[in-house]
PDB file of C-alpha atoms in Angstrom:
ATOM      1  CA  UNK A   1      85.464  52.768   7.171  1.00 82.00           C
ATOM      2  CA  UNK A   2      83.299  51.376   4.205  1.00 85.00           C
ATOM      3  CA  UNK A   3      86.236  50.536   2.281  1.00 85.00           C
ATOM      4  CA  UNK A   4      87.497  48.340   5.250  1.00 88.00           C
ATOM      5  CA  UNK A   5      84.254  46.610   5.783  1.00 89.00           C
ATOM      6  CA  UNK A   6      84.130  45.936   1.818  1.00 87.00           C
ATOM      7  CA  UNK A   7      87.705  44.698   2.023  1.00 88.00           C
ATOM      8  CA  UNK A   8      86.946  42.296   5.052  1.00 90.00           C
ATOM      9  CA  UNK A   9      83.637  41.014   3.150  1.00 91.00           C
ATOM     10  CA  UNK A  10      85.699  40.400  -0.084  1.00 90.00           C
ATOM     11  CA  UNK A  11      88.441  38.605   1.765  1.00 90.00           C
ATOM     12  CA  UNK A  12      85.990  36.491   3.672  1.00 93.00           C
ATOM     13  CA  UNK A  13      83.982  35.555   0.619  1.00 93.00           C
ATOM     14  CA  UNK A  14      87.052  34.487  -1.359  1.00 93.00           C
ATOM     15  CA  UNK A  15      88.583  32.610   1.467  1.00 93.00           C
ATOM     16  CA  UNK A  16      85.326  30.751   2.071  1.00 94.00           C
ATOM     17  CA  UNK A  17      85.119  30.036  -1.614  1.00 92.00           C
ATOM     18  CA  UNK A  18      88.790  28.678  -1.495  1.00 91.00           C
ATOM     19  CA  UNK A  19      87.814  26.524   1.534  1.00 92.00           C
ATOM     20  CA  UNK A  20      84.728  25.066  -0.070  1.00 90.00           C
ATOM     21  CA  UNK A  21      86.602  24.080  -3.228  1.00 88.00           C
ATOM     22  CA  UNK A  22      89.370  22.288  -1.281  1.00 88.00           C
ATOM     23  CA  UNK A  23      86.878  20.532   0.884  1.00 87.00           C
ATOM     24  CA  UNK A  24      86.120  18.245  -2.225  1.00 84.00           C
ATOM     25  CA  UNK A  25      90.027  17.333  -1.973  1.00 85.00           C
ATOM     26  CA  UNK A  26      89.472  16.019   1.557  1.00 87.00           C
ATOM     27  CA  UNK A  27      85.928  14.600   1.229  1.00 90.00           C
ATOM     28  CA  UNK A  28      86.838  12.287  -1.508  1.00 89.00           C
ATOM     29  CA  UNK A  29      89.608  10.125   0.134  1.00 92.00           C
ATOM     30  CA  UNK A  30      87.446  10.088   3.223  1.00 92.00           C
ATOM     31  CA  UNK A  31      84.322   8.856   1.227  1.00 91.00           C
ATOM     32  CA  UNK A  32      86.513   6.329  -0.407  1.00 92.00           C
ATOM     33  CA  UNK A  33      87.641   4.931   2.820  1.00 92.00           C
ATOM     34  CA  UNK A  34      84.068   4.802   4.152  1.00 92.00           C
ATOM     35  CA  UNK A  35      83.091   2.991   0.873  1.00 92.00           C
ATOM     36  CA  UNK A  36      85.763   0.428   1.341  1.00 92.00           C
ATOM     37  CA  UNK A  37      84.729  -0.059   5.109  1.00 92.00           C
ATOM     38  CA  UNK A  38      81.141  -0.699   3.823  1.00 92.00           C
ATOM     39  CA  UNK A  39      81.973  -3.271   0.982  1.00 90.00           C
ATOM     40  CA  UNK A  40      84.346  -5.166   3.658  1.00 91.00           C
ATOM     41  CA  UNK A  41      81.376  -5.285   5.905  1.00 90.00           C
ATOM     42  CA  UNK A  42      79.043  -6.407   3.252  1.00 87.00           C
ATOM     43  CA  UNK A  43      81.507  -9.294   2.380  1.00 87.00           C
ATOM     44  CA  UNK A  44      81.584 -10.260   5.897  1.00 87.00           C
ATOM     45  CA  UNK A  45      77.883 -10.227   6.184  1.00 85.00           C
ATOM     46  CA  UNK A  46      77.540 -12.264   2.855  1.00 81.00           C
ATOM     47  CA  UNK A  47      80.129 -14.743   3.496  1.00 81.00           C
ATOM     48  CA  UNK A  48      80.144 -15.393   7.272  1.00 84.00           C
ATOM     49  CA  UNK A  49      76.795 -14.097   8.496  1.00 79.00           C
ATOM     50  CA  UNK A  50      74.783 -15.634   5.383  1.00 80.00           C
ATOM     51  CA  UNK A  51      72.770 -12.525   5.411  1.00 79.00           C
ATOM     52  CA  UNK A  52      70.267 -11.723   2.665  1.00 81.00           C
ATOM     53  CA  UNK A  53      71.557  -8.846   0.549  1.00 81.00           C
ATOM     54  CA  UNK A  54      68.542  -6.616   1.288  1.00 82.00           C
ATOM     55  CA  UNK A  55      69.235  -7.150   5.170  1.00 86.00           C
ATOM     56  CA  UNK A  56      73.018  -6.839   4.996  1.00 86.00           C
ATOM     57  CA  UNK A  57      72.799  -3.429   3.097  1.00 87.00           C
ATOM     58  CA  UNK A  58      69.900  -2.175   5.640  1.00 89.00           C
ATOM     59  CA  UNK A  59      72.283  -2.642   8.391  1.00 88.00           C
ATOM     60  CA  UNK A  60      75.271  -0.997   6.543  1.00 89.00           C
ATOM     61  CA  UNK A  61      72.978   1.980   6.116  1.00 89.00           C
ATOM     62  CA  UNK A  62      72.576   2.323   9.967  1.00 91.00           C
ATOM     63  CA  UNK A  63      76.254   1.850  10.351  1.00 89.00           C
ATOM     64  CA  UNK A  64      77.838   4.253   7.640  1.00 90.00           C
ATOM     65  CA  UNK A  65      77.758   8.018   7.607  1.00 90.00           C
ATOM     66  CA  UNK A  66      76.041   9.883   4.686  1.00 87.00           C
ATOM     67  CA  UNK A  67      76.320   9.678   1.688  1.00 90.00           C
ATOM     68  CA  UNK A  68      77.527   6.200   1.713  1.00 90.00           C
ATOM     69  CA  UNK A  69      74.600   5.547   4.159  1.00 91.00           C
ATOM     70  CA  UNK A  70      72.156   6.954   1.554  1.00 91.00           C
ATOM     71  CA  UNK A  71      73.532   4.665  -1.184  1.00 91.00           C
ATOM     72  CA  UNK A  72      72.950   1.322   0.897  1.00 91.00           C
ATOM     73  CA  UNK A  73      69.687   2.526   2.214  1.00 91.00           C
ATOM     74  CA  UNK A  74      68.279   3.241  -1.138  1.00 90.00           C
ATOM     75  CA  UNK A  75      69.579   0.000  -2.578  1.00 90.00           C
ATOM     76  CA  UNK A  76      67.990  -2.033   0.499  1.00 89.00           C
ATOM     77  CA  UNK A  77      64.514  -0.208  -0.130  1.00 91.00           C
ATOM     78  CA  UNK A  78      64.608  -0.721  -3.794  1.00 89.00           C
ATOM     79  CA  UNK A  79      65.252  -4.449  -3.151  1.00 86.00           C
ATOM     80  CA  UNK A  80      62.415  -4.908  -0.794  1.00 88.00           C
ATOM     81  CA  UNK A  81      59.931  -2.478  -2.304  1.00 87.00           C
ATOM     82  CA  UNK A  82      60.264  -2.870  -6.082  1.00 83.00           C
ATOM     83  CA  UNK A  83      60.241  -6.110  -8.079  1.00 81.00           C
ATOM     84  CA  UNK A  84      63.755  -5.598  -9.776  1.00 84.00           C
ATOM     85  CA  UNK A  85      66.948  -7.209 -10.003  1.00 85.00           C
ATOM     86  CA  UNK A  86      69.841  -6.492  -7.445  1.00 84.00           C
ATOM     87  CA  UNK A  87      72.066  -5.027 -10.375  1.00 84.00           C
ATOM     88  CA  UNK A  88      69.251  -2.422 -11.584  1.00 89.00           C
ATOM     89  CA  UNK A  89      68.408  -1.624  -7.886  1.00 88.00           C
ATOM     90  CA  UNK A  90      72.210  -0.727  -7.296  1.00 89.00           C
ATOM     91  CA  UNK A  91      72.515   1.111 -10.570  1.00 90.00           C
ATOM     92  CA  UNK A  92      69.397   3.313  -9.860  1.00 90.00           C
ATOM     93  CA  UNK A  93      70.631   3.917  -6.097  1.00 90.00           C
ATOM     94  CA  UNK A  94      73.918   4.862  -7.325  1.00 90.00           C
ATOM     95  CA  UNK A  95      72.830   7.360  -9.959  1.00 91.00           C
ATOM     96  CA  UNK A  96      70.303   8.917  -7.315  1.00 91.00           C
ATOM     97  CA  UNK A  97      72.962   9.151  -4.400  1.00 90.00           C
ATOM     98  CA  UNK A  98      75.688  10.192  -6.725  1.00 90.00           C
ATOM     99  CA  UNK A  99      75.263  13.785  -6.695  1.00 89.00           C
ATOM    100  CA  UNK A 100      75.829  14.083  -2.900  1.00 90.00           C
ATOM    101  CA  UNK A 101      79.111  12.655  -3.070  1.00 89.00           C
ATOM    102  CA  UNK A 102      82.496  13.958  -3.517  1.00 85.00           C
ATOM    103  CA  UNK A 103      83.453  10.946  -5.757  1.00 86.00           C
ATOM    104  CA  UNK A 104      84.539  11.001  -9.575  1.00 86.00           C
ATOM    105  CA  UNK A 105      83.502   9.153 -12.672  1.00 89.00           C
ATOM    106  CA  UNK A 106      86.243   6.662 -11.965  1.00 86.00           C
ATOM    107  CA  UNK A 107      84.757   5.438  -8.769  1.00 88.00           C
ATOM    108  CA  UNK A 108      81.303   5.603 -10.442  1.00 90.00           C
ATOM    109  CA  UNK A 109      82.438   2.883 -13.006  1.00 90.00           C
ATOM    110  CA  UNK A 110      83.990   0.815 -10.323  1.00 90.00           C
ATOM    111  CA  UNK A 111      80.792   0.878  -8.436  1.00 89.00           C
ATOM    112  CA  UNK A 112      78.686   0.391 -11.571  1.00 89.00           C
ATOM    113  CA  UNK A 113      80.643  -2.697 -12.603  1.00 89.00           C
ATOM    114  CA  UNK A 114      80.473  -4.085  -9.168  1.00 88.00           C
ATOM    115  CA  UNK A 115      76.664  -3.631  -9.236  1.00 86.00           C
ATOM    116  CA  UNK A 116      76.292  -5.617 -12.151  1.00 87.00           C
ATOM    117  CA  UNK A 117      77.642  -8.922 -10.390  1.00 84.00           C
ATOM    118  CA  UNK A 118      75.186  -8.389  -7.446  1.00 81.00           C
ATOM    119  CA  UNK A 119      73.070 -10.935  -6.636  1.00 74.00           C
ATOM    120  CA  UNK A 120      74.018 -13.068  -9.758  1.00 76.00           C
ATOM    121  CA  UNK A 121      76.688 -15.241  -8.472  1.00 71.00           C
ATOM    122  CA  UNK A 122      77.319 -17.709  -5.515  1.00 77.00           C
ATOM    123  CA  UNK A 123      79.012 -16.567  -2.237  1.00 78.00           C
ATOM    124  CA  UNK A 124      82.550 -17.321  -3.385  1.00 79.00           C
ATOM    125  CA  UNK A 125      82.249 -15.408  -6.694  1.00 82.00           C
ATOM    126  CA  UNK A 126      80.504 -12.633  -4.945  1.00 82.00           C
ATOM    127  CA  UNK A 127      83.475 -12.366  -2.518  1.00 82.00           C
ATOM    128  CA  UNK A 128      85.954 -12.411  -5.408  1.00 87.00           C
ATOM    129  CA  UNK A 129      83.967  -9.356  -6.991  1.00 88.00           C
ATOM    130  CA  UNK A 130      83.996  -7.481  -3.819  1.00 87.00           C
ATOM    131  CA  UNK A 131      87.896  -7.855  -3.510  1.00 89.00           C
ATOM    132  CA  UNK A 132      88.115  -6.736  -7.108  1.00 89.00           C
ATOM    133  CA  UNK A 133      86.083  -3.534  -6.274  1.00 90.00           C
ATOM    134  CA  UNK A 134      88.085  -3.142  -3.238  1.00 90.00           C
ATOM    135  CA  UNK A 135      91.348  -3.153  -5.168  1.00 91.00           C
ATOM    136  CA  UNK A 136      90.132  -0.538  -7.638  1.00 91.00           C
ATOM    137  CA  UNK A 137      88.920   1.605  -4.944  1.00 90.00           C
ATOM    138  CA  UNK A 138      92.110   1.436  -3.064  1.00 92.00           C
ATOM    139  CA  UNK A 139      93.825   2.668  -6.515  1.00 92.00           C
ATOM    140  CA  UNK A 140      91.378   5.510  -6.718  1.00 90.00           C
ATOM    141  CA  UNK A 141      92.097   6.423  -2.857  1.00 90.00           C
ATOM    142  CA  UNK A 142      95.605   6.593  -3.477  1.00 91.00           C
ATOM    143  CA  UNK A 143      95.284   8.787  -6.335  1.00 90.00           C
ATOM    144  CA  UNK A 144      92.754  10.974  -4.458  1.00 89.00           C
ATOM    145  CA  UNK A 145      95.257  11.164  -1.423  1.00 90.00           C
ATOM    146  CA  UNK A 146      97.734  12.262  -3.926  1.00 90.00           C
ATOM    147  CA  UNK A 147      95.728  14.943  -5.470  1.00 87.00           C
ATOM    148  CA  UNK A 148      94.551  16.273  -2.043  1.00 88.00           C
ATOM    149  CA  UNK A 149      98.257  16.552  -0.706  1.00 87.00           C
ATOM    150  CA  UNK A 150      99.059  18.566  -3.999  1.00 86.00           C
ATOM    151  CA  UNK A 151      95.951  20.891  -4.284  1.00 88.00           C
ATOM    152  CA  UNK A 152      94.307  21.182  -1.159  1.00 87.00           C
ATOM    153  CA  UNK A 153      96.527  23.795   0.351  1.00 88.00           C
ATOM    154  CA  UNK A 154      97.023  25.676  -2.912  1.00 91.00           C
ATOM    155  CA  UNK A 155      93.408  26.122  -3.293  1.00 91.00           C
ATOM    156  CA  UNK A 156      92.737  27.593   0.139  1.00 90.00           C
ATOM    157  CA  UNK A 157      95.800  29.812  -0.517  1.00 91.00           C
ATOM    158  CA  UNK A 158      94.456  30.883  -3.703  1.00 91.00           C
ATOM    159  CA  UNK A 159      91.208  31.537  -2.373  1.00 91.00           C
ATOM    160  CA  UNK A 160      92.884  34.173   0.250  1.00 91.00           C
ATOM    161  CA  UNK A 161      95.279  35.406  -2.355  1.00 92.00           C
ATOM    162  CA  UNK A 162      92.613  36.254  -4.891  1.00 93.00           C
ATOM    163  CA  UNK A 163      90.617  38.154  -2.134  1.00 90.00           C
ATOM    164  CA  UNK A 164      93.940  40.210  -1.313  1.00 91.00           C
ATOM    165  CA  UNK A 165      94.196  40.960  -5.167  1.00 92.00           C
ATOM    166  CA  UNK A 166      90.769  41.955  -5.515  1.00 89.00           C
ATOM    167  CA  UNK A 167      90.992  44.315  -2.473  1.00 88.00           C
ATOM    168  CA  UNK A 168      94.178  45.842  -4.034  1.00 89.00           C
ATOM    169  CA  UNK A 169      92.469  46.309  -7.485  1.00 87.00           C
ATOM    170  CA  UNK A 170      89.560  47.827  -5.783  1.00 84.00           C
ATOM    171  CA  UNK A 171      91.142  50.360  -3.591  1.00 78.00           C
TER     172      UNK A 171
END
C-alpha cells in the first residue's frame, strides 16, 4: 500500500513539474500578443488621442493583464513621481518587471531599444518606432509559437514518463 501511495506521489510530482515547464512555452506567445496589443493601443493614444505618455501608459496598465500591466503601471508611476527621462523610466520598469514575464532576452532587447526612443521624437517618428518594435515582436512571436508547437507536448510527456521511469526503478 505504501509503495502505491509513493508511486502516485512520484507520478503526480513529475507530471506537475512537466506541466510547469511546458507552461513557459505557452505563456511566451500569449504575453507577446498582449505586448503587441499594448503597443498598438499606445500608438493610437499617442497619434490620435494626443494623450501624454504617462496618461496613455496609465490607461494601458488598467486594460492589460499582468505582467504587461505591471510594466506600464511602473513606467507611468516613474514618469510622474520621479524626475527622469522616459527612456530611463522605461528601462528601470522593464528590468523591475522582467522577472515576472515568460519572455526571452530577444524580446528584452527589442523593448529596451524601443524604450530608448520614448519621448525623444515627434509623433510621426514615435509611430515609426512603435511599428518597428511591433515588427520585431511579431518575428519573436512566430518563433515562440514554433517552439511551443515543437516542445510543449514533449515536455508534458517527459514529465509523465520520467515519473513512470522513477516508479519502475524504485519498485
